Amino acid sequence: MERTAVLERFDVNNVRKDFPILTRTVNGKPLVYLDNGATTQKPRQVIDAIAHYYTQLNSNVHRGVHHLSQLATDAFEVTRRKLKPFINAAHEHEIVLTKGTTESINLVATCYGKAFLHAGDEIIISTMEHHSNIVPWQIVCEERGAVLKVVPINEAGELDMAAYRSMLSDRTKMVAITYVSNALGTVNPVKEIIDLAHASGAAVLVDAAQAIQHLPIDVQALDVDFLVFSGHKMYGPTGIGILYGKEKWLNAMPPYQGGGEMIKEVTFAKTTYNELPFKYEAGTPNIEAGICLAHAIDYIQEIGLDQIARHEHELLEYATRRLLEIPGLRIIGTAKEKSSVVSFLLDGVHPYDVGVILDKLGVAVRTGHHCTQPLMDRYGIPGTVRASIAVYNTTEDIDALIAGVERAAAMLR
Ligand SMILES: *Cc1c(COP(=O)(O)O)cnc(C)c1O
């Protein structure tokens, strides 16, 4: 009963009306936007908030006593206040605003590295990590003399959990793992990964860049030490990112950058640092994006992540079934638990050429290595064609994708 009632309330055509860009054409065809893993489109609520900020509020935050600065500061802090229940953080000051997932990971790698990593310590990542969850750890390993270990995956694109268990030891200081793979769509068993890491005394960073907009996340239930994600992949503005960190870590680590805002008192002899979270927020932040992210959170919560996940899952299953009907098409990433991403290859055809033909038909997908070159190497492929799904996609979008891929197959083979 309840399920029916909920489903009735979700009408994708109503959702689509909130996204002005979806009415435009590309190459003379209606836009079919299936590159949501790269960035999502923005609803009118977020676009209007951006205009409102610049017409009514524009001012620097946390500084002036004047009216506009107070208004901007309050609006900026509303976002932090909304993020707390959104991920169920214990404290608002455990939420640091950055410019994106990449900066959040670099912050943790740098500051955690300075505080806790020594020669011979080990960091574990996985084969399916985004370059942003590989390179910062390589840099810090080089600096500290630590060792990077990589959990392998099976052919389906699932983590080899037995290998993970055997890699953990008292030398392991950090496990940095993606929640959902941006290239394969695999949903990793992060709770189990975290529990095993904690049993070995290691901290865990979860890259939630592809999870936060698709499934409900509770940082306290997960007991995760750090969780990172980007505003622009969750219907919000570009240039704002989130770092959730447990208070004990954020207090124990040194600051990331020095400058305004992150200080309590500066003299030439000694500087003391501001309290959390400002200790990690040096300089003027992206105020516009910070304020307007709150509207993206509201938007997601009004629809509800359960409802979003159900809709996207239906489309993912439909897309998978239809793609597999195309002769010579291979799906890369066939994990049991998947979310929102389907990556594929047409036998004997370069992914780029498929992408070009799809673009001519108004269908936006991503082609290439998806910032996961080691993962592509694991499969011995140069890249894939990736369709990634968001709340506003429809079965008609999938039909357009299928028609385009069939056309590409006919033209290129
Ligand atoms: C997009 C993405 C990142 C990087 O996010 P930015 O917003 O570019 O900083 C990291 N990890 C995953 C899994 C991603 O999809």
Short mmCIF file of C-alpha atoms and ligand atoms in Angstrom, two decimals:
data_model
loop_
_atom_site.label_atom_id
_atom_site.label_comp_id
_atom_site.label_asym_id
_atom_site.label_seq_id
_atom_site.Cartn_x
_atom_site.Cartn_y
_atom_site.Cartn_z
CA MET A 1 0.00 0.00 0.00
CA GLU A 2 2.58 2.45 1.17
CA ARG A 3 4.90 1.65 -1.73
CA THR A 4 2.17 2.37 -4.27
CA ALA A 5 1.43 5.68 -2.63
CA VAL A 6 5.08 6.68 -2.77
CA LEU A 7 5.45 5.62 -6.39
CA GLU A 8 2.41 7.61 -7.38
CA ARG A 9 3.94 10.75 -6.00
CA PHE A 10 7.08 10.37 -8.13
CA ASP A 11 6.45 11.61 -11.63
CA VAL A 12 9.60 11.93 -13.71
CA ASN A 13 7.88 14.39 -16.05
CA ASN A 14 7.31 16.73 -13.13
CA VAL A 15 10.94 16.32 -12.11
CA ARG A 16 12.05 17.16 -15.65
CA LYS A 17 10.14 20.45 -15.53
CA ASP A 18 12.55 21.58 -12.79
CA PHE A 19 15.57 21.27 -15.12
CA PRO A 20 15.43 24.01 -17.79
CA ILE A 21 18.39 22.63 -19.78
CA LEU A 22 16.48 19.43 -20.55
CA THR A 23 14.25 21.31 -22.99
CA ARG A 24 17.12 22.41 -25.24
CA THR A 25 18.25 20.67 -28.40
CA VAL A 26 21.72 19.47 -29.36
CA ASN A 27 22.63 19.05 -33.02
CA GLY A 28 18.98 19.58 -33.84
CA LYS A 29 17.80 16.75 -31.54
CA PRO A 30 16.28 16.90 -28.06
CA LEU A 31 19.04 16.64 -25.46
CA VAL A 32 19.35 13.18 -23.90
CA TYR A 33 21.70 13.72 -20.99
CA LEU A 34 23.35 10.52 -19.79
CA ASP A 35 26.64 11.95 -18.51
CA ASN A 36 25.49 12.43 -14.93
CA GLY A 37 28.54 10.68 -13.53
CA ALA A 38 30.62 13.61 -14.80
CA THR A 39 28.22 16.25 -13.52
CA THR A 40 24.47 16.54 -13.05
CA GLN A 41 22.20 19.24 -14.41
CA LYS A 42 20.82 21.84 -11.98
CA PRO A 43 17.19 22.35 -11.05
CA ARG A 44 15.59 25.79 -11.30
CA GLN A 45 15.62 25.97 -7.48
CA VAL A 46 19.44 25.98 -7.52
CA ILE A 47 19.71 28.29 -10.55
CA ASP A 48 17.30 30.78 -8.94
CA ALA A 49 19.25 30.65 -5.68
CA ILE A 50 22.43 31.61 -7.57
CA ALA A 51 20.72 34.65 -9.10
CA HIS A 52 19.21 35.53 -5.71
CA TYR A 53 22.61 35.37 -4.05
CA TYR A 54 24.14 37.86 -6.49
CA THR A 55 21.15 40.17 -6.59
CA GLN A 56 20.41 40.21 -2.83
CA LEU A 57 23.18 38.80 -0.65
CA ASN A 58 26.62 39.10 -2.23
CA SER A 59 29.14 39.78 0.52
CA ASN A 60 32.08 38.03 2.15
CA VAL A 61 31.29 35.53 4.89
CA HIS A 62 32.39 35.23 8.54
CA ARG A 63 33.85 38.76 8.46
CA GLY A 64 31.77 41.88 8.29
CA VAL A 65 29.46 43.21 10.98
CA HIS A 66 27.39 44.74 8.20
CA HIS A 67 23.97 43.45 7.26
CA LEU A 68 24.80 41.74 3.96
CA SER A 69 27.79 39.94 5.41
CA GLN A 70 25.57 38.62 8.20
CA LEU A 71 22.98 37.44 5.67
CA ALA A 72 25.60 35.73 3.49
CA THR A 73 27.24 34.10 6.51
CA ASP A 74 23.89 32.82 7.79
CA ALA A 75 22.98 31.41 4.37
CA PHE A 76 26.40 29.77 4.04
CA GLU A 77 26.07 28.15 7.45
CA VAL A 78 22.56 26.92 6.58
CA THR A 79 24.26 24.57 4.12
CA ARG A 80 26.46 23.09 6.83
CA ARG A 81 23.40 22.78 9.07
CA LYS A 82 21.55 20.88 6.34
CA LEU A 83 24.49 18.63 5.55
CA LYS A 84 24.62 17.38 9.15
CA PRO A 85 21.31 15.47 9.10
CA PHE A 86 21.72 14.68 5.39
CA ILE A 87 24.67 12.38 6.22
CA ASN A 88 23.78 12.05 9.93
CA ALA A 89 27.00 13.59 11.22
CA ALA A 90 27.23 13.87 15.01
CA HIS A 91 28.38 17.51 14.84
CA GLU A 92 28.13 20.38 12.38
CA HIS A 93 31.80 21.18 12.92
CA GLU A 94 32.74 17.79 11.48
CA ILE A 95 31.72 19.15 8.07
CA VAL A 96 34.44 21.02 6.20
CA LEU A 97 33.57 22.80 2.96
CA THR A 98 36.15 22.45 0.20
CA LYS A 99 36.08 22.93 -3.56
CA GLY A 100 35.31 19.32 -4.40
CA THR A 101 35.97 15.64 -3.79
CA THR A 102 39.49 16.00 -5.18
CA GLU A 103 40.39 18.74 -2.73
CA SER A 104 38.78 16.85 0.15
CA ILE A 105 40.91 13.76 -0.55
CA ASN A 106 44.07 15.84 -0.97
CA LEU A 107 43.33 17.52 2.35
CA VAL A 108 42.98 14.21 4.18
CA ALA A 109 45.99 12.61 2.48
CA THR A 110 48.20 15.61 3.28
CA CYS A 111 47.06 16.32 6.84
CA TYR A 112 46.57 12.72 7.96
CA GLY A 113 49.91 11.90 6.35
CA LYS A 114 51.71 14.65 8.31
CA ALA A 115 50.15 13.60 11.58
CA PHE A 116 50.15 9.82 11.40
CA LEU A 117 52.17 8.28 8.55
CA HIS A 118 55.70 6.96 8.99
CA ALA A 119 58.12 4.95 6.88
CA GLY A 120 56.83 1.43 6.33
CA ASP A 121 53.18 2.26 7.10
CA GLU A 122 50.64 1.04 4.56
CA ILE A 123 47.69 2.61 2.77
CA ILE A 124 45.15 0.43 0.99
CA ILE A 125 43.15 1.56 -2.03
CA SER A 126 41.44 -0.50 -4.76
CA THR A 127 41.81 -1.16 -8.48
CA MET A 128 38.59 0.74 -9.22
CA GLU A 129 39.58 4.08 -7.66
CA HIS A 130 39.21 7.40 -9.47
CA HIS A 131 42.57 9.10 -10.08
CA SER A 132 41.65 11.52 -7.29
CA ASN A 133 41.69 8.64 -4.84
CA ILE A 134 45.00 7.28 -6.16
CA VAL A 135 47.38 10.14 -6.86
CA PRO A 136 47.09 12.03 -3.52
CA TRP A 137 47.98 8.78 -1.72
CA GLN A 138 50.91 8.15 -4.06
CA ILE A 139 52.20 11.63 -3.29
CA VAL A 140 51.89 11.18 0.47
CA CYS A 141 53.42 7.69 0.32
CA GLU A 142 56.43 9.12 -1.44
CA GLU A 143 56.77 11.91 1.10
CA ARG A 144 56.39 9.70 4.15
CA GLY A 145 58.02 6.51 2.90
CA ALA A 146 54.71 4.66 3.20
CA VAL A 147 53.57 1.84 0.93
CA LEU A 148 50.47 1.83 -1.29
CA LYS A 149 48.61 -1.49 -1.60
CA VAL A 150 45.85 -2.12 -4.13
CA VAL A 151 42.90 -4.49 -3.61
CA PRO A 152 42.25 -6.44 -6.83
CA ILE A 153 38.82 -6.98 -8.38
CA ASN A 154 37.20 -9.93 -10.15
CA GLU A 155 36.04 -9.89 -13.78
CA ALA A 156 32.59 -8.65 -12.74
CA GLY A 157 34.17 -5.60 -11.11
CA GLU A 158 33.70 -6.64 -7.48
CA LEU A 159 36.38 -6.21 -4.84
CA ASP A 160 38.33 -9.33 -3.88
CA MET A 161 37.43 -9.23 -0.20
CA ALA A 162 39.67 -12.20 0.66
CA ALA A 163 42.62 -10.30 -0.78
CA TYR A 164 41.57 -7.21 1.18
CA ARG A 165 41.45 -9.16 4.44
CA SER A 166 44.91 -10.59 3.82
CA MET A 167 46.36 -7.13 3.11
CA LEU A 168 45.20 -5.67 6.41
CA SER A 169 47.75 -5.68 9.22
CA ASP A 170 48.94 -3.49 12.04
CA ARG A 171 50.99 -1.60 9.42
CA THR A 172 47.75 -0.48 7.70
CA LYS A 173 47.04 3.14 8.65
CA MET A 174 44.43 4.13 6.08
CA VAL A 175 41.96 2.43 3.74
CA ALA A 176 40.66 4.76 1.01
CA ILE A 177 37.88 3.26 -1.05
CA THR A 178 35.11 4.37 -3.37
CA TYR A 179 31.52 3.68 -2.36
CA VAL A 180 30.26 3.44 -5.96
CA SER A 181 32.64 3.02 -8.92
CA ASN A 182 32.25 5.85 -11.43
CA ALA A 183 33.40 3.59 -14.28
CA LEU A 184 31.66 0.28 -13.43
CA GLY A 185 28.76 1.22 -11.19
CA THR A 186 29.83 -1.33 -8.56
CA VAL A 187 28.49 -0.59 -5.07
CA ASN A 188 31.17 -1.70 -2.63
CA PRO A 189 30.41 -3.29 0.77
CA VAL A 190 31.74 -0.25 2.63
CA LYS A 191 30.36 -1.19 6.05
CA GLU A 192 32.25 -4.49 5.98
CA ILE A 193 35.37 -2.74 4.63
CA ILE A 194 35.22 -0.20 7.46
CA ASP A 195 34.66 -2.79 10.20
CA LEU A 196 37.59 -4.90 8.99
CA ALA A 197 39.86 -1.83 8.76
CA HIS A 198 38.93 -0.71 12.26
CA ALA A 199 39.66 -4.18 13.62
CA SER A 200 43.20 -3.66 12.29
CA GLY A 201 43.43 -0.16 13.75
CA ALA A 202 43.23 1.64 10.39
CA ALA A 203 41.13 4.69 9.52
CA VAL A 204 38.85 4.71 6.46
CA LEU A 205 38.10 7.36 3.86
CA VAL A 206 35.06 6.67 1.67
CA ASP A 207 34.85 8.45 -1.68
CA ALA A 208 31.10 9.06 -1.98
CA ALA A 209 31.26 11.20 -5.15
CA GLN A 210 29.07 8.66 -6.99
CA ALA A 211 27.02 7.53 -3.99
CA ILE A 212 25.68 10.62 -2.25
CA GLN A 213 23.16 11.43 -5.02
CA HIS A 214 21.97 7.83 -5.39
CA LEU A 215 21.67 6.26 -1.93
CA PRO A 216 21.07 7.34 1.66
CA ILE A 217 24.31 7.59 3.68
CA ASP A 218 24.63 7.60 7.46
CA VAL A 219 28.20 8.33 8.56
CA GLN A 220 27.54 7.28 12.15
CA ALA A 221 25.96 3.96 11.20
CA LEU A 222 28.89 3.32 8.84
CA ASP A 223 31.32 4.54 11.52
CA VAL A 224 33.37 5.98 8.66
CA ASP A 225 36.30 8.24 9.56
CA PHE A 226 36.19 10.47 6.47
CA LEU A 227 33.53 10.81 3.76
CA VAL A 228 34.01 13.04 0.72
CA PHE A 229 31.77 14.21 -2.14
CA SER A 230 31.15 17.06 -4.60
CA GLY A 231 28.22 19.46 -4.90
CA HIS A 232 28.16 19.43 -8.70
CA LYS A 233 27.34 15.70 -8.94
CA MET A 234 24.33 16.08 -6.63
CA TYR A 235 22.39 18.72 -8.58
CA GLY A 236 24.31 21.54 -6.87
CA PRO A 237 26.82 24.11 -8.09
CA THR A 238 30.39 23.44 -9.18
CA GLY A 239 33.22 24.51 -6.90
CA ILE A 240 31.92 23.22 -3.59
CA GLY A 241 32.90 19.94 -1.98
CA ILE A 242 32.33 18.27 1.33
CA LEU A 243 34.72 16.64 3.74
CA TYR A 244 33.11 14.91 6.66
CA GLY A 245 35.71 13.92 9.26
CA LYS A 246 35.31 12.53 12.75
CA GLU A 247 36.03 15.26 15.27
CA LYS A 248 38.91 13.29 16.82
CA TRP A 249 40.77 13.19 13.48
CA LEU A 250 40.05 16.78 12.52
CA ASN A 251 41.33 17.92 15.90
CA ALA A 252 44.44 15.76 15.74
CA MET A 253 45.51 16.71 12.20
CA PRO A 254 47.40 19.91 11.32
CA PRO A 255 45.72 22.52 9.06
CA TYR A 256 45.84 22.10 5.28
CA GLN A 257 46.47 25.65 4.09
CA GLY A 258 47.36 28.80 5.98
CA GLY A 259 45.60 32.11 5.48
CA GLY A 260 42.59 34.12 6.53
CA GLU A 261 39.65 32.49 8.26
CA MET A 262 41.62 29.49 9.57
CA ILE A 263 43.37 31.45 12.32
CA LYS A 264 42.47 32.47 15.84
CA GLU A 265 45.36 34.85 16.42
CA VAL A 266 48.35 35.76 14.29
CA THR A 267 51.61 37.28 15.46
CA PHE A 268 54.98 36.99 13.75
CA ALA A 269 56.12 34.81 16.63
CA LYS A 270 53.25 32.34 16.61
CA THR A 271 49.84 31.74 15.10
CA THR A 272 47.03 29.82 16.73
CA TYR A 273 44.40 28.11 14.63
CA ASN A 274 40.68 28.60 14.51
CA GLU A 275 38.26 26.01 15.87
CA LEU A 276 36.64 23.33 13.69
CA PRO A 277 35.65 23.42 10.93
CA PHE A 278 37.26 26.81 10.12
CA LYS A 279 40.76 25.48 10.84
CA TYR A 280 40.50 23.73 7.45
CA GLU A 281 38.78 26.54 5.54
CA ALA A 282 41.54 29.02 4.70
CA GLY A 283 40.64 32.00 2.54
CA THR A 284 37.37 33.17 1.02
CA PRO A 285 35.33 30.09 0.11
CA ASN A 286 33.09 29.66 -2.92
CA ILE A 287 30.28 31.53 -1.19
CA GLU A 288 27.77 31.30 -4.03
CA ALA A 289 28.19 27.55 -4.40
CA GLY A 290 28.25 27.01 -0.65
CA ILE A 291 24.96 28.83 -0.19
CA CYS A 292 23.23 27.27 -3.19
CA LEU A 293 24.21 23.70 -2.31
CA ALA A 294 21.55 23.90 0.41
CA HIS A 295 18.92 24.12 -2.33
CA ALA A 296 20.26 20.99 -4.00
CA ILE A 297 20.05 19.13 -0.68
CA ASP A 298 16.46 20.33 -0.24
CA TYR A 299 15.69 19.20 -3.75
CA ILE A 300 17.04 15.68 -3.18
CA GLN A 301 15.25 15.41 0.16
CA GLU A 302 11.92 16.55 -1.25
CA ILE A 303 11.97 13.69 -3.73
CA GLY A 304 13.68 11.32 -1.30
CA LEU A 305 16.76 9.20 -1.91
CA ASP A 306 14.79 5.95 -1.62
CA GLN A 307 12.55 7.09 -4.41
CA ILE A 308 15.48 8.34 -6.51
CA ALA A 309 17.32 5.04 -6.04
CA ARG A 310 14.25 3.03 -7.07
CA HIS A 311 13.68 5.07 -10.22
CA GLU A 312 17.33 4.96 -11.25
CA HIS A 313 17.57 1.26 -10.55
CA GLU A 314 14.64 0.52 -12.85
CA LEU A 315 16.31 2.52 -15.61
CA LEU A 316 19.65 0.80 -15.02
CA GLU A 317 18.03 -2.61 -15.34
CA TYR A 318 16.16 -1.55 -18.46
CA ALA A 319 19.31 -0.08 -20.05
CA THR A 320 21.31 -3.21 -19.21
CA ARG A 321 18.69 -5.53 -20.69
CA ARG A 322 18.32 -3.50 -23.89
CA LEU A 323 22.06 -3.02 -24.40
CA LEU A 324 22.67 -6.76 -24.09
CA GLU A 325 20.27 -7.32 -27.00
CA ILE A 326 22.78 -5.58 -29.29
CA PRO A 327 25.07 -8.18 -30.93
CA GLY A 328 28.75 -7.78 -30.06
CA LEU A 329 28.10 -5.45 -27.12
CA ARG A 330 29.93 -6.18 -23.90
CA ILE A 331 29.12 -4.59 -20.55
CA ILE A 332 32.16 -3.78 -18.42
CA GLY A 333 31.14 -4.06 -14.78
CA THR A 334 28.56 -6.71 -14.00
CA ALA A 335 28.67 -6.65 -10.20
CA LYS A 336 25.65 -7.95 -8.31
CA GLU A 337 25.31 -4.63 -6.53
CA LYS A 338 25.28 -1.76 -9.01
CA SER A 339 24.07 1.81 -9.13
CA SER A 340 23.34 4.29 -11.91
CA VAL A 341 26.26 3.52 -14.27
CA VAL A 342 26.47 1.24 -17.29
CA SER A 343 29.78 1.01 -19.16
CA PHE A 344 30.09 -0.90 -22.41
CA LEU A 345 32.09 -1.64 -25.54
CA LEU A 346 31.09 -2.55 -29.07
CA ASP A 347 33.35 -5.25 -30.49
CA GLY A 348 35.94 -3.80 -32.84
CA VAL A 349 34.80 -0.20 -32.37
CA HIS A 350 36.63 2.53 -30.46
CA PRO A 351 34.45 4.01 -27.66
CA TYR A 352 35.25 7.53 -28.91
CA ASP A 353 33.63 6.82 -32.29
CA VAL A 354 30.46 5.60 -30.59
CA GLY A 355 30.43 8.78 -28.48
CA VAL A 356 30.71 10.99 -31.58
CA ILE A 357 27.77 9.30 -33.29
CA LEU A 358 25.68 9.47 -30.12
CA ASP A 359 26.47 13.19 -29.84
CA LYS A 360 25.23 13.77 -33.39
CA LEU A 361 21.95 12.28 -32.19
CA GLY A 362 21.80 14.56 -29.14
CA VAL A 363 22.80 11.79 -26.69
CA ALA A 364 25.47 12.88 -24.18
CA VAL A 365 27.60 10.05 -22.77
CA ARG A 366 31.18 9.90 -21.55
CA THR A 367 33.79 7.95 -23.44
CA GLY A 368 37.36 7.17 -22.43
CA HIS A 369 39.04 5.99 -19.26
CA HIS A 370 36.81 7.92 -16.82
CA CYS A 371 39.82 8.98 -14.72
CA THR A 372 40.38 5.30 -13.91
CA GLN A 373 43.31 4.32 -16.12
CA PRO A 374 44.56 1.49 -13.87
CA LEU A 375 41.06 0.01 -13.95
CA MET A 376 40.98 0.13 -17.76
CA ASP A 377 44.42 -1.55 -17.74
CA ARG A 378 42.98 -4.28 -15.51
CA TYR A 379 40.45 -5.06 -18.25
CA GLY A 380 42.99 -4.53 -21.05
CA ILE A 381 40.81 -1.90 -22.74
CA PRO A 382 41.45 1.74 -23.69
CA GLY A 383 38.16 2.93 -22.24
CA THR A 384 34.42 2.42 -22.41
CA VAL A 385 31.25 4.21 -23.39
CA ARG A 386 29.54 5.16 -20.15
CA ALA A 387 25.90 6.06 -19.68
CA SER A 388 25.18 7.36 -16.18
CA ILE A 389 21.68 7.92 -14.91
CA ALA A 390 20.08 10.63 -12.78
CA VAL A 391 16.66 11.30 -11.30
CA TYR A 392 15.37 13.08 -14.43
CA ASN A 393 16.20 10.32 -16.93
CA THR A 394 13.43 8.35 -18.60
CA THR A 395 12.94 5.10 -20.48
CA GLU A 396 12.74 7.30 -23.60
CA ASP A 397 16.29 8.49 -22.85
CA ILE A 398 17.42 4.86 -22.71
CA ASP A 399 15.56 4.10 -25.95
CA ALA A 400 17.43 7.00 -27.61
CA LEU A 401 20.72 5.61 -26.32
CA ILE A 402 19.91 2.15 -27.67
CA ALA A 403 18.86 3.51 -31.07
CA GLY A 404 22.11 5.49 -31.21
CA VAL A 405 24.30 2.53 -30.28
CA GLU A 406 22.52 0.38 -32.89
CA ARG A 407 23.15 3.10 -35.46
CA ALA A 408 26.82 3.30 -34.44
CA ALA A 409 27.12 -0.49 -34.71
CA ALA A 410 25.62 -0.43 -38.20
CA MET A 411 27.89 2.41 -39.36
CA LEU A 412 31.16 1.38 -37.77
CA ARG A 413 31.22 -2.39 -38.22
C1 LIG B 1 34.04 12.81 -9.91
C2 LIG B 1 34.72 11.89 -8.97
C3 LIG B 1 35.80 12.32 -8.20
C4 LIG B 1 36.38 13.71 -8.33
O1 LIG B 1 35.42 14.68 -8.05
P1 LIG B 1 35.71 16.23 -8.41
O2 LIG B 1 34.38 16.85 -8.24
O3 LIG B 1 36.20 16.25 -9.83
O4 LIG B 1 36.72 16.72 -7.45
C5 LIG B 1 36.36 11.43 -7.32
N1 LIG B 1 35.89 10.19 -7.19
C6 LIG B 1 34.85 9.73 -7.91
C7 LIG B 1 34.36 8.34 -7.69
C8 LIG B 1 34.23 10.57 -8.84
O5 LIG B 1 33.23 10.12 -9.57
#
